[in-house]
Structures are given as structure tokens and as C-alpha cells.
Tab-separated table of C-alpha atoms and ligand atoms in Angstrom:
chain	number	residue	atom	x	y	z
Z	1	MET	CA	98.739	114.435	111.542
Z	2	LYS	CA	100.575	114.744	108.180
Z	3	LEU	CA	102.861	112.062	107.444
Z	4	LEU	CA	105.847	111.666	105.042
Z	5	VAL	CA	106.242	107.825	104.714
Z	6	CYS	CA	109.480	106.915	102.483
Z	7	GLY	CA	109.564	103.806	100.605
Z	8	GLY	CA	105.503	103.741	100.875
Z	9	ALA	CA	105.186	101.823	97.612
Z	10	GLY	CA	106.621	98.770	98.671
Z	11	PHE	CA	105.266	95.896	100.783
Z	12	ILE	CA	105.235	96.833	104.229
Z	13	GLY	CA	105.083	100.896	103.390
Z	14	SER	CA	101.813	100.102	101.334
Z	15	ASN	CA	99.978	98.254	104.012
Z	16	PHE	CA	101.244	101.062	106.684
Z	17	VAL	CA	100.091	103.970	104.367
Z	18	ARG	CA	96.693	102.178	103.975
Z	19	LEU	CA	96.338	101.675	107.443
Z	20	ARG	CA	96.967	105.323	108.498
Z	21	LEU	CA	94.812	106.908	105.790
Z	22	LEU	CA	91.814	104.620	106.473
Z	23	GLU	CA	92.099	104.061	110.291
Z	24	HIS	CA	93.698	107.051	111.357
Z	25	GLY	CA	92.639	110.003	108.984
Z	26	ASN	CA	96.213	110.842	108.628
Z	27	ALA	CA	97.401	112.935	105.675
Z	28	VAL	CA	100.228	110.942	103.826
Z	29	THR	CA	102.806	111.905	101.192
Z	30	VAL	CA	104.676	108.708	99.849
Z	31	LEU	CA	108.257	109.483	98.583
Z	32	ASP	CA	109.329	106.363	96.653
Z	33	LYS	CA	112.070	105.611	94.147
Z	34	LEU	CA	110.058	102.999	92.426
Z	35	THR	CA	112.915	100.389	92.413
Z	36	TYR	CA	111.932	97.014	91.130
Z	37	ALA	CA	110.188	96.405	94.571
Z	38	GLY	CA	108.061	99.485	94.798
Z	39	ARG	CA	104.761	99.524	92.741
Z	40	GLU	CA	102.058	102.248	92.411
Z	41	GLU	CA	99.686	99.430	92.078
Z	42	ASN	CA	100.249	98.738	95.894
Z	43	LEU	CA	98.545	102.075	96.651
Z	44	GLU	CA	96.211	101.874	93.752
Z	45	ASP	CA	93.019	101.691	96.106
Z	46	VAL	CA	94.096	104.510	98.447
Z	47	ALA	CA	95.597	106.872	95.846
Z	48	GLY	CA	92.428	108.928	95.141
Z	49	LEU	CA	91.876	109.614	98.948
Z	50	PRO	CA	91.857	113.274	100.141
Z	51	GLY	CA	95.164	113.677	101.997
Z	52	PHE	CA	97.206	111.295	99.699
Z	53	ARG	CA	100.346	112.493	97.604
Z	54	PHE	CA	102.892	110.734	95.822
Z	55	VAL	CA	106.381	112.135	94.822
Z	56	ARG	CA	108.600	110.047	92.974
Z	57	GLY	CA	112.119	109.927	94.216
Z	58	GLY	CA	115.053	108.593	96.036
Z	59	ILE	CA	115.690	109.432	99.818
Z	60	GLU	CA	119.232	110.121	99.021
Z	61	ASP	CA	117.910	113.000	96.684
Z	62	ALA	CA	117.911	116.113	98.721
Z	63	ASP	CA	115.634	118.046	96.267
Z	64	ALA	CA	113.062	115.320	96.164
Z	65	VAL	CA	112.959	115.079	99.827
Z	66	ALA	CA	112.550	118.848	100.305
Z	67	GLU	CA	109.443	118.668	98.186
Z	68	ALA	CA	108.020	115.697	99.815
Z	69	ILE	CA	108.688	116.860	103.375
Z	70	ALA	CA	106.854	120.043	102.871
Z	71	GLY	CA	104.007	120.219	105.520
Z	72	ALA	CA	105.105	117.021	107.227
Z	73	ASP	CA	104.616	116.645	111.091
Z	74	ALA	CA	106.555	113.111	111.112
Z	75	VAL	CA	108.850	111.160	108.691
Z	76	VAL	CA	108.654	107.175	108.690
Z	77	ASN	CA	111.111	105.704	106.788
Z	78	PHE	CA	110.631	102.276	104.942
Z	79	ALA	CA	112.665	102.996	102.092
Z	80	ALA	CA	115.490	100.066	101.656
Z	81	GLU	CA	116.817	97.491	99.651
Z	82	THR	CA	115.382	94.730	101.469
Z	83	HIS	CA	116.448	91.239	99.653
Z	84	VAL	CA	119.513	89.606	101.560
Z	85	ASP	CA	120.225	87.413	98.672
Z	86	ARG	CA	120.471	90.395	96.417
Z	87	SER	CA	122.995	92.010	98.893
Z	88	ILE	CA	125.057	89.251	98.707
Z	89	ALA	CA	125.062	89.540	94.841
Z	90	GLU	CA	124.947	93.245	94.482
Z	91	PRO	CA	125.670	95.303	97.671
Z	92	ASP	CA	126.053	98.824	96.054
Z	93	ALA	CA	122.476	99.903	96.151
Z	94	PHE	CA	122.076	98.821	99.815
Z	95	ILE	CA	125.118	100.960	100.698
Z	96	ARG	CA	123.750	104.231	98.800
Z	97	THR	CA	119.898	103.854	100.056
Z	98	HIS	CA	120.769	102.719	103.847
Z	99	ALA	CA	123.769	105.041	104.498
Z	100	MET	CA	123.651	108.214	102.170
Z	101	GLY	CA	119.846	108.036	101.931
Z	102	THR	CA	119.004	107.763	105.575
Z	103	PHE	CA	121.750	110.761	105.907
Z	104	VAL	CA	119.918	112.943	103.707
Z	105	LEU	CA	116.405	112.032	105.242
Z	106	LEU	CA	117.858	112.800	109.000
Z	107	GLU	CA	119.150	116.123	107.935
Z	108	ALA	CA	115.657	117.358	106.452
Z	109	ALA	CA	114.077	116.103	109.537
Z	110	ARG	CA	116.472	118.137	111.763
Z	111	GLU	CA	116.232	121.022	109.636
Z	112	ARG	CA	112.593	121.241	110.253
Z	113	GLY	CA	112.473	119.823	113.606
Z	114	VAL	CA	110.034	117.089	112.853
Z	115	ARG	CA	109.902	113.485	114.570
Z	116	TYR	CA	111.401	110.555	112.660
Z	117	VAL	CA	110.822	106.962	112.708
Z	118	GLN	CA	113.436	104.610	111.249
Z	119	VAL	CA	111.876	101.092	110.400
Z	120	SER	CA	114.521	98.388	110.934
Z	121	THR	CA	114.928	94.752	111.223
Z	122	ASP	CA	115.765	91.999	113.800
Z	123	GLU	CA	118.508	91.030	111.499
Z	124	VAL	CA	120.680	93.603	113.023
Z	125	TYR	CA	121.249	91.688	116.122
Z	126	GLY	CA	122.773	88.650	113.894
Z	127	SER	CA	121.426	84.818	114.647
Z	128	ILE	CA	120.374	83.519	118.036
Z	129	ASP	CA	120.409	79.883	118.838
Z	130	GLU	CA	118.311	80.101	121.992
Z	131	GLY	CA	116.027	82.762	123.871
Z	132	SER	CA	115.127	86.229	122.277
Z	133	PHE	CA	116.868	89.429	121.444
Z	134	THR	CA	116.139	92.581	123.493
Z	135	GLU	CA	116.666	96.290	122.381
Z	136	SER	CA	119.893	95.986	124.506
Z	137	SER	CA	121.298	93.094	122.736
Z	138	ARG	CA	124.615	93.896	120.986
Z	139	LEU	CA	124.427	94.695	117.109
Z	140	ALA	CA	125.794	92.054	115.174
Z	141	PRO	CA	124.792	92.042	111.683
Z	142	SER	CA	125.766	89.233	109.033
Z	143	SER	CA	125.138	90.297	105.562
Z	144	PRO	CA	125.559	93.509	103.493
Z	145	TYR	CA	121.846	94.054	103.875
Z	146	SER	CA	121.739	93.866	107.757
Z	147	ALA	CA	125.062	95.574	108.241
Z	148	THR	CA	123.888	98.649	106.205
Z	149	LYS	CA	120.592	98.498	108.214
Z	150	ALA	CA	122.739	98.458	111.422
Z	151	GLY	CA	124.690	101.382	110.002
Z	152	ALA	CA	121.582	103.473	109.445
Z	153	ASP	CA	120.188	102.571	112.974
Z	154	LEU	CA	123.292	103.855	114.571
Z	155	LEU	CA	123.092	107.106	112.438
Z	156	VAL	CA	119.776	107.574	113.470
Z	157	SER	CA	120.647	107.106	117.306
Z	158	SER	CA	123.580	109.630	116.869
Z	159	TYR	CA	121.092	112.316	115.320
Z	160	HIS	CA	119.046	111.882	118.918
Z	161	HIS	CA	121.962	111.922	120.796
Z	162	THR	CA	123.853	114.877	119.134
Z	163	TYR	CA	121.216	117.281	117.860
Z	164	GLY	CA	118.220	116.025	120.050
Z	165	LEU	CA	116.401	114.951	117.125
Z	166	GLU	CA	113.006	112.992	118.150
Z	167	ALA	CA	114.182	109.962	116.597
Z	168	LEU	CA	112.822	106.480	116.997
Z	169	ILE	CA	113.753	102.979	115.753
Z	170	CYS	CA	111.277	100.133	115.123
Z	171	ARG	CA	112.844	96.881	114.543
Z	172	GLY	CA	110.562	94.289	112.698
Z	173	SER	CA	110.740	90.432	112.627
Z	174	ASN	CA	109.846	88.352	109.032
Z	175	ASN	CA	106.894	90.018	107.862
Z	176	TYR	CA	104.515	88.261	105.297
Z	177	GLY	CA	101.111	89.055	103.845
Z	178	PRO	CA	99.578	90.805	100.981
Z	179	PHE	CA	101.492	92.662	98.475
Z	180	GLN	CA	104.838	91.048	99.160
Z	181	TYR	CA	107.536	90.870	96.376
Z	182	PRO	CA	107.972	87.175	95.257
Z	183	GLU	CA	111.332	87.037	95.989
Z	184	LYS	CA	110.998	86.364	99.540
Z	185	LEU	CA	110.216	82.823	100.987
Z	186	ILE	CA	106.632	82.811	101.485
Z	187	PRO	CA	105.190	84.713	98.185
Z	188	LEU	CA	107.810	82.872	96.251
Z	189	MET	CA	106.844	79.412	97.578
Z	190	VAL	CA	103.062	80.440	97.219
Z	191	LEU	CA	103.250	81.312	93.557
Z	192	ASN	CA	105.805	78.465	92.642
Z	193	ALA	CA	103.426	75.836	94.413
Z	194	LEU	CA	100.273	77.413	92.486
Z	195	HIS	CA	102.122	77.046	89.335
Z	196	GLY	CA	103.774	73.552	89.732
Z	197	ASP	CA	106.987	75.049	89.857
Z	198	PRO	CA	110.004	73.636	92.480
Z	199	LEU	CA	110.219	74.943	95.815
Z	200	PRO	CA	113.851	75.948	96.339
Z	201	VAL	CA	114.566	75.408	100.215
Z	202	TYR	CA	118.066	76.665	101.385
Z	203	GLY	CA	120.158	74.205	103.018
Z	204	ASP	CA	118.630	71.825	105.482
Z	205	GLY	CA	115.425	74.145	105.743
Z	206	ARG	CA	115.707	74.044	109.441
Z	207	GLN	CA	116.466	77.732	109.696
Z	208	VAL	CA	113.993	79.560	111.977
Z	209	ARG	CA	112.081	82.899	111.412
Z	210	ASN	CA	110.010	84.806	113.854
Z	211	TRP	CA	106.831	85.681	111.614
Z	212	ILE	CA	104.759	88.594	111.770
Z	213	TYR	CA	101.589	89.333	109.734
Z	214	VAL	CA	102.279	92.898	107.997
Z	215	GLU	CA	99.228	94.613	109.438
Z	216	ASP	CA	100.662	93.740	112.924
Z	217	PHE	CA	103.625	95.309	112.013
Z	218	ALA	CA	102.232	98.284	110.390
Z	219	ARG	CA	100.178	98.590	113.764
Z	220	GLY	CA	103.282	98.368	115.838
Z	221	ILE	CA	105.158	101.000	113.827
Z	222	GLY	CA	102.053	103.310	114.249
Z	223	HIS	CA	102.342	102.594	118.125
Z	224	VAL	CA	106.115	103.532	118.192
Z	225	LEU	CA	105.304	106.702	116.328
Z	226	GLU	CA	102.656	107.907	118.404
Z	227	HIS	CA	103.441	106.616	122.040
Z	228	GLY	CA	107.512	105.964	121.780
Z	229	ALA	CA	110.081	107.728	123.511
Z	230	PRO	CA	112.493	109.654	121.586
Z	231	GLY	CA	115.941	108.119	121.325
Z	232	GLU	CA	114.595	104.669	121.960
Z	233	ALA	CA	114.432	101.443	119.734
Z	234	TYR	CA	111.433	99.110	119.992
Z	235	ASN	CA	111.280	95.321	118.772
Z	236	VAL	CA	108.159	94.472	117.250
Z	237	GLY	CA	108.236	90.578	116.638
Z	238	GLY	CA	105.538	88.016	115.642
Z	239	PRO	CA	103.770	85.727	118.029
Z	240	ASP	CA	105.330	82.644	116.285
Z	241	GLU	CA	108.442	80.947	114.946
Z	242	ALA	CA	108.725	78.308	112.522
Z	243	ALA	CA	111.434	76.538	110.407
Z	244	ASN	CA	111.459	77.220	106.783
Z	245	ILE	CA	110.838	73.734	105.945
Z	246	ASP	CA	107.575	73.612	108.280
Z	247	VAL	CA	106.514	76.988	106.379
Z	248	VAL	CA	106.829	75.181	102.854
Z	249	ARG	CA	104.928	71.973	104.070
Z	250	ARG	CA	102.022	74.150	105.238
Z	251	ILE	CA	102.008	76.274	101.718
Z	252	ILE	CA	101.792	73.032	100.123
Z	253	GLU	CA	98.753	71.782	102.236
Z	254	LEU	CA	97.142	74.987	101.584
Z	255	THR	CA	97.640	75.199	97.828
Z	256	GLY	CA	97.139	71.370	97.424
Z	257	ALA	CA	100.518	71.290	95.555
Z	258	SER	CA	102.675	68.171	95.407
Z	259	PRO	CA	105.610	67.721	98.383
Z	260	ASP	CA	107.720	66.458	95.472
Z	261	LEU	CA	108.313	69.859	94.413
Z	262	ILE	CA	110.290	70.478	97.212
Z	263	GLU	CA	114.026	70.792	96.104
Z	264	TYR	CA	116.770	71.553	98.466
Z	265	VAL	CA	119.159	73.851	96.782
Z	266	ALA	CA	122.963	75.353	97.993
Z	267	ASP	CA	122.531	77.136	101.266
Z	268	ARG	CA	122.634	81.240	101.296
Z	269	PRO	CA	126.494	82.394	102.370
Z	270	GLY	CA	126.775	83.515	105.735
Z	271	HIS	CA	122.860	82.327	106.439
Z	272	ASP	CA	121.731	83.436	109.864
Z	273	ARG	CA	120.222	80.234	111.647
Z	274	ARG	CA	117.488	81.720	113.861
Z	275	TYR	CA	116.099	85.118	114.551
Z	276	SER	CA	113.778	85.869	117.711
Z	277	LEU	CA	112.665	89.179	118.932
Z	278	GLY	CA	111.317	89.832	122.410
Z	279	SER	CA	108.933	92.521	121.951
Z	280	GLU	CA	108.014	93.462	125.777
Z	281	LYS	CA	108.964	97.331	125.373
Z	282	ALA	CA	106.634	97.643	122.407
Z	283	ARG	CA	103.709	95.737	124.348
Z	284	ALA	CA	104.024	98.166	127.295
Z	285	LEU	CA	103.134	100.893	124.764
Z	286	GLY	CA	99.948	98.957	124.193
Z	287	TRP	CA	100.492	97.102	120.977
Z	288	ALA	CA	100.105	93.614	120.655
Z	289	PRO	CA	99.933	91.168	117.641
Z	290	ARG	CA	96.537	90.145	116.591
Z	291	VAL	CA	97.366	87.487	113.851
Z	292	ARG	CA	98.814	84.038	114.740
Z	293	PHE	CA	100.708	82.359	111.814
Z	294	ASP	CA	98.205	79.612	110.892
Z	295	GLU	CA	95.429	82.258	110.404
Z	296	GLY	CA	97.687	84.583	108.538
Z	297	LEU	CA	99.622	82.099	106.268
Z	298	GLU	CA	95.826	80.775	105.397
Z	299	ARG	CA	94.688	84.617	104.423
Z	300	THR	CA	98.216	85.402	102.560
Z	301	VAL	CA	97.837	82.240	100.315
Z	302	ALA	CA	94.069	83.173	99.651
Z	303	TRP	CA	95.279	86.790	98.720
Z	304	TYR	CA	97.729	85.620	96.204
Z	305	ARG	CA	95.599	83.302	94.770
Z	306	ASP	CA	92.588	85.799	94.156
Z	307	ASN	CA	95.114	88.401	93.035
Z	308	PRO	CA	96.755	87.203	89.841
Z	309	ALA	CA	96.519	90.659	88.252
Z	310	TRP	CA	98.932	91.907	90.831
Z	311	TRP	CA	101.466	89.142	90.155
Z	312	GLU	CA	101.030	88.381	86.616
Z	313	PRO	CA	103.277	91.485	85.468
Z	314	ILE	CA	106.105	90.590	87.809
Z	315	ARG	CA	106.261	86.900	87.145
Z	316	SER	CA	106.422	87.869	83.243
Z	317	GLY	CA	109.050	90.715	83.637
Z	318	ASP	CA	112.651	91.258	84.748
Z	319	TYR	CA	111.696	88.966	87.731
Z	320	ARG	CA	111.984	86.063	85.264
Z	321	ALA	CA	115.912	87.017	84.882
Z	322	TYR	CA	116.354	87.428	88.585
Z	323	TYR	CA	114.873	84.103	89.008
Z	324	GLU	CA	116.880	82.329	86.583
Z	325	ARG	CA	120.211	83.934	87.874
Z	326	GLN	CA	119.289	83.201	91.563
Z	327	TYR	CA	118.049	79.783	91.084
Z	328	GLY	CA	119.891	78.492	87.818
Z	329	ARG	CA	116.712	77.468	86.102
Z	330	ALA	CA	113.771	79.160	84.064
Z	331	LEU	CA	110.649	79.824	85.897
Z	332	GLY	CA	107.532	77.693	84.756
Z	333	GLY	CA	104.617	79.381	84.010
Z	334	ARG	CA	101.604	76.863	84.072
Z	335	LEU	CA	99.220	77.847	86.604
Z	336	GLU	CA	98.136	74.648	88.486
Z	337	THR	CA	95.146	75.633	90.471
Z	338	PRO	CA	93.421	78.576	88.611
Z	339	ASP	CA	90.151	80.162	90.249
M	401	LIG	P1	110.132	96.297	99.873
M	401	LIG	O1	111.386	95.907	99.194
M	401	LIG	O2	109.012	95.679	99.562
M	401	LIG	O3	110.121	97.982	99.545
M	401	LIG	C1	111.183	98.709	99.795
M	401	LIG	C2	110.343	99.914	99.182
M	401	LIG	O4	111.219	101.161	99.437
M	401	LIG	C3	109.931	100.069	97.721
M	401	LIG	O5	108.866	100.753	97.509
M	401	LIG	C4	111.093	100.844	96.894
M	401	LIG	O6	110.820	101.421	95.788
M	401	LIG	C5	111.454	101.908	97.838
M	401	LIG	N1	112.946	102.284	97.774
M	401	LIG	C6	114.163	101.732	97.512
M	401	LIG	N2	115.150	102.338	97.645
M	401	LIG	C7	114.466	103.648	97.731
M	401	LIG	C8	115.220	104.778	97.863
M	401	LIG	N3	116.645	105.002	97.448
M	401	LIG	N4	114.424	105.942	98.008
M	401	LIG	C9	113.159	105.909	97.958
M	401	LIG	N5	112.686	104.732	97.999
M	401	LIG	C10	113.135	103.732	97.889
M	401	LIG	O7	110.501	96.274	101.421
M	401	LIG	P2	109.608	95.842	102.645
M	401	LIG	O8	109.482	94.466	102.837
M	401	LIG	O9	108.340	96.525	102.705
M	401	LIG	O10	110.449	96.760	103.946
M	401	LIG	C11	110.247	97.964	104.129
M	401	LIG	C12	111.141	98.339	105.407
M	401	LIG	O11	110.925	97.375	106.649
M	401	LIG	C13	112.701	98.139	104.881
M	401	LIG	O12	113.350	99.125	105.725
M	401	LIG	C14	113.019	96.912	105.613
M	401	LIG	O13	114.380	96.933	106.213
M	401	LIG	C15	112.118	96.635	106.915
M	401	LIG	N6	111.858	95.349	107.381
M	401	LIG	C16	111.344	94.582	106.511
M	401	LIG	C17	110.784	93.322	107.026
M	401	LIG	C18	110.368	92.183	106.276
M	401	LIG	O14	110.226	90.877	106.508
M	401	LIG	N7	110.173	92.528	104.878
M	401	LIG	C19	111.041	92.944	108.478
M	401	LIG	C20	111.542	93.959	109.196
M	401	LIG	C21	112.199	95.053	108.609
M	402	LIG	O1	113.869	89.319	109.690
M	402	LIG	C1	113.563	90.339	108.943
M	402	LIG	C2	114.056	90.183	107.678
M	402	LIG	O2	113.312	89.215	106.982
M	402	LIG	C3	113.976	91.671	106.895
M	402	LIG	O3	114.712	92.559	107.450
M	402	LIG	C4	114.386	91.431	105.336
M	402	LIG	O4	114.199	92.538	104.606
M	402	LIG	C5	113.403	90.290	104.624
M	402	LIG	O5	113.896	90.036	103.440
M	402	LIG	C6	113.602	89.004	105.449
M	402	LIG	O6	114.894	88.319	105.546
M	402	LIG	P1	114.896	86.807	105.446
M	402	LIG	O7	116.515	86.313	104.652
M	402	LIG	O8	114.733	86.279	106.522
M	402	LIG	O9	113.811	86.379	104.295
M	402	LIG	P2	113.819	85.443	103.080
M	402	LIG	O10	112.175	85.655	102.864
M	402	LIG	O11	114.662	86.129	101.948
M	402	LIG	O12	114.344	84.200	103.696
M	402	LIG	C7	113.524	83.624	104.611
M	402	LIG	C8	114.195	82.309	104.934
M	402	LIG	O13	113.919	81.415	104.081
M	402	LIG	C9	115.773	82.185	104.991
M	402	LIG	O14	116.072	81.572	106.003
M	402	LIG	C10	116.215	81.969	103.620
M	402	LIG	C11	115.275	80.902	103.203
M	402	LIG	N1	114.814	80.773	101.642
M	402	LIG	C12	114.496	81.976	101.132
M	402	LIG	C13	114.407	82.042	99.907
M	402	LIG	C14	113.976	83.308	98.899
M	402	LIG	C15	114.756	79.533	101.066
M	402	LIG	O15	115.086	78.661	102.030
M	402	LIG	N2	114.666	79.697	100.033
M	402	LIG	C16	114.319	80.613	99.193
M	402	LIG	O16	114.151	80.488	97.916
């Protein structure tokens, strides 16, 4: 199978590309705009493999899409702006990529009659106090990020309904693992803990997320691609839920940092309290998560500890300015526990 993977230089996309090249022998073309979150370094170890091709461009650019999709049997779309806090501060790029970009990709897939998988999120369902969302739960997104992701999902469904495109949607819960940009909770807390920087917990820290190890999500997307029914959406949720403050405490234990680093800061506007996905439909396709949160978090902390060459350029570049704007303080720089 020849795949076009859009957004394949990001966190989940790069893990998916690695899996498809190494475990499935697929040929893979990556189309990626290389925003702040997309890095060719994420694909360094597989870029030389036969069948790998990289095209730099936006999914909203029809010419770049035409070049990248040539010869593909299927499209998997990861390309997105993904950080909720950034969507609250500057929603423009979210609207452009999720609305216009998804439209351009769908048109290209329709023209060529290729299968299309949209990678989506549990956030399209909004927050749930008890129980878990199923695929037939109402879409009730809260932030510009999740609202534009929900809009993209609806557009994808319409292309199946109206044009008969073999389009599927795969909705994941909170991912964590290697190559995640350190604006998200787990890598941010791990790197701050390793450097002795404050650990900024929003609000009361009791918000709950449903954690999935990135390789489990990548495998779930592969199952949906290969075995899912066109027109259907599939939830792919992790095996464990945890409150943010408990995640931070566990990271403190794993890094040996001081609990005094915890700092409660202003809450995120419109903050969703709890996410939880029921994934029976994906499990019926033969998928199941393999990695429990305790084990996955240990592996993740070890990966960041062992790969300073990956995060050092990030922590010394534009990210510092982002961090200052977001948290109203400068990022420290002293590594507490060097190898
Ligand atoms: P990421 O921010 O790490 O990577 C996004 C990638 O998309 C980057 O490589 C970026 O350069 C690329 N990109 C952005 N805009 C683009 C455009 N217009 N054209 C081409 N490329 C573009 O994101 P991630 O965490 O890997 O998320 C990937 C997908 O999975 C997203 O669609 C996201 O909504 C979804 N998702 C993420 C999570 C999570 O916990 N991270 C959970 C469920 C679903
Ligand atoms: O649920 C899936 C979603 O998970 C994906 O669709 C998004 O792309 C991804 O970014 C993620 O969204 P969240 O908003 O849940 O992830 P984030 O890592 O930004 O935050 C996780 C929780 O931690 C959330 O309740 C906010 C809180 N938080 C986050 C940061 C960055 C803090 O308390 N402090 C922080 O500094």
C-alpha cells in the first residue's frame, strides 16, 4: 500500500509513519508544512528507507497536495494546529488548516477515488462528568481548536454521504510519548522537572484526561485504515484516566524533582473538565491498547532524559518567547539531572 500521510512530521504522524514503514512495509509520502510543531528531525531515522518521500507544503495548497498524492492508494490526515492554548490566543491558523486544508485534501481524494482517514480527537464531544463518549454522542466542542476539528469531521462525513468517498474518522484521546512538542502537559512537565523549572498546573489540577501511548494510537489508526467501514467514525481511547495533578506528581517521582516546583496558575478559559472515550467499536476491529499509563509514562520520561539533542534546539529557540507569553515568566535553563 502507498500512503500519503499529511502532518507526518509532527508527534503522532511521525510515530505512525515509522510504524507503517517498519512494520507494514508501506511506501509513505509525507506532506507537511513544517510549522513550529513539525520537524524533519522526527523522521530522521526512517527518511533514508526505500519508499519514503517528503514534500514540504500545506494541505490547503492544491498544487502541493497534487504533487504529494500522486500514486497514493490512501490518505491519512494528521495535519492540524493542535494546541488548545494557542487556539484561544490565535485561532486563525486553526480555521485555515482545519477548514480549508481538509476541504482541499478531500477534493484531491475524491478526484482520484482514494480512501481517506481523518485523524480527529475526543475533544469534539466536549467534556463529560461521568461515563464515556461513544461515536454517536453529540458533538459539543468547547475551544476554537475542537470546534474547527469538529467542523472538519462534519465535512469528511459529508464527502462520504454526498460523493461516496471512502472516508473514515478516527478520534483519539490524549496522546503522550516520544517526539511530542513540549507545549503539551506531559513533555512540558518532564522538561521543566529535569531543569528545576516551575510546574504550572492550571486551576485546581483536577481535570481528567484519558491517556493513550502514541504507538497504541498509531496502531489504532492503522486498524481503522485497513479494516474500518467507510462513512464510520471510530473512537481510539487509552486504557487509563488520570487527573493532571496526579500526572505531575508521578513525573516528579520519575525525575526526582522537588514537589515544591508545583505552581498553581490561572485556569485555561473554557477548560474542559474530563474526557473519556469508549472504544468498543475500534476494539471490534481487532485493536486494543498495549501500554498502560504507568509503563508508558516511565518510557516517555526516559526518552526525554536520553534525547537532549531533540529538545535542546526547541528550548533555545522561538519556544522561549512562546513560553514567556503563555506563562508570564522566562524559562530557566539549568538541567538538574544530566545523564
Ligand atoms: P503536532 O502539532 O505534533 O503535529 C502537527 C503536524 O501537522 C506538524 O508536523 C505540522 O507541521 C503539520 N501541519 C500543521 N498545519 C499544517 C498544514 N496546514 N499543512 C500541512 N501540515 C501541517 O500534532 P499531533 O499531536 O501529532 O496531532 C496530530 C493529529 O492528531 C491532529 O490532527 C490532532 O488533532 C490529532 N490528535 C492529537 C491528539 C494529541 O493528544 N496530541 C489526540 C487526538 C487527536
Ligand atoms: O484529548 C485530545 C487532545 O489532547 C488533542 O486533541 C489535542 O491536540 C492535545 O493538545 C490534547 O489537548 P489537551 O488540552 O487535553 O492537552 P494539553 O497537554 O494542552 O493539556 C492537558 C491538560 O493539562 C489540560 O487539562 C490542561 C492542563 N495543563 C496543560 C499545560 C500545557 C496544565 O495544567 N498546565 C500546562 O502547562
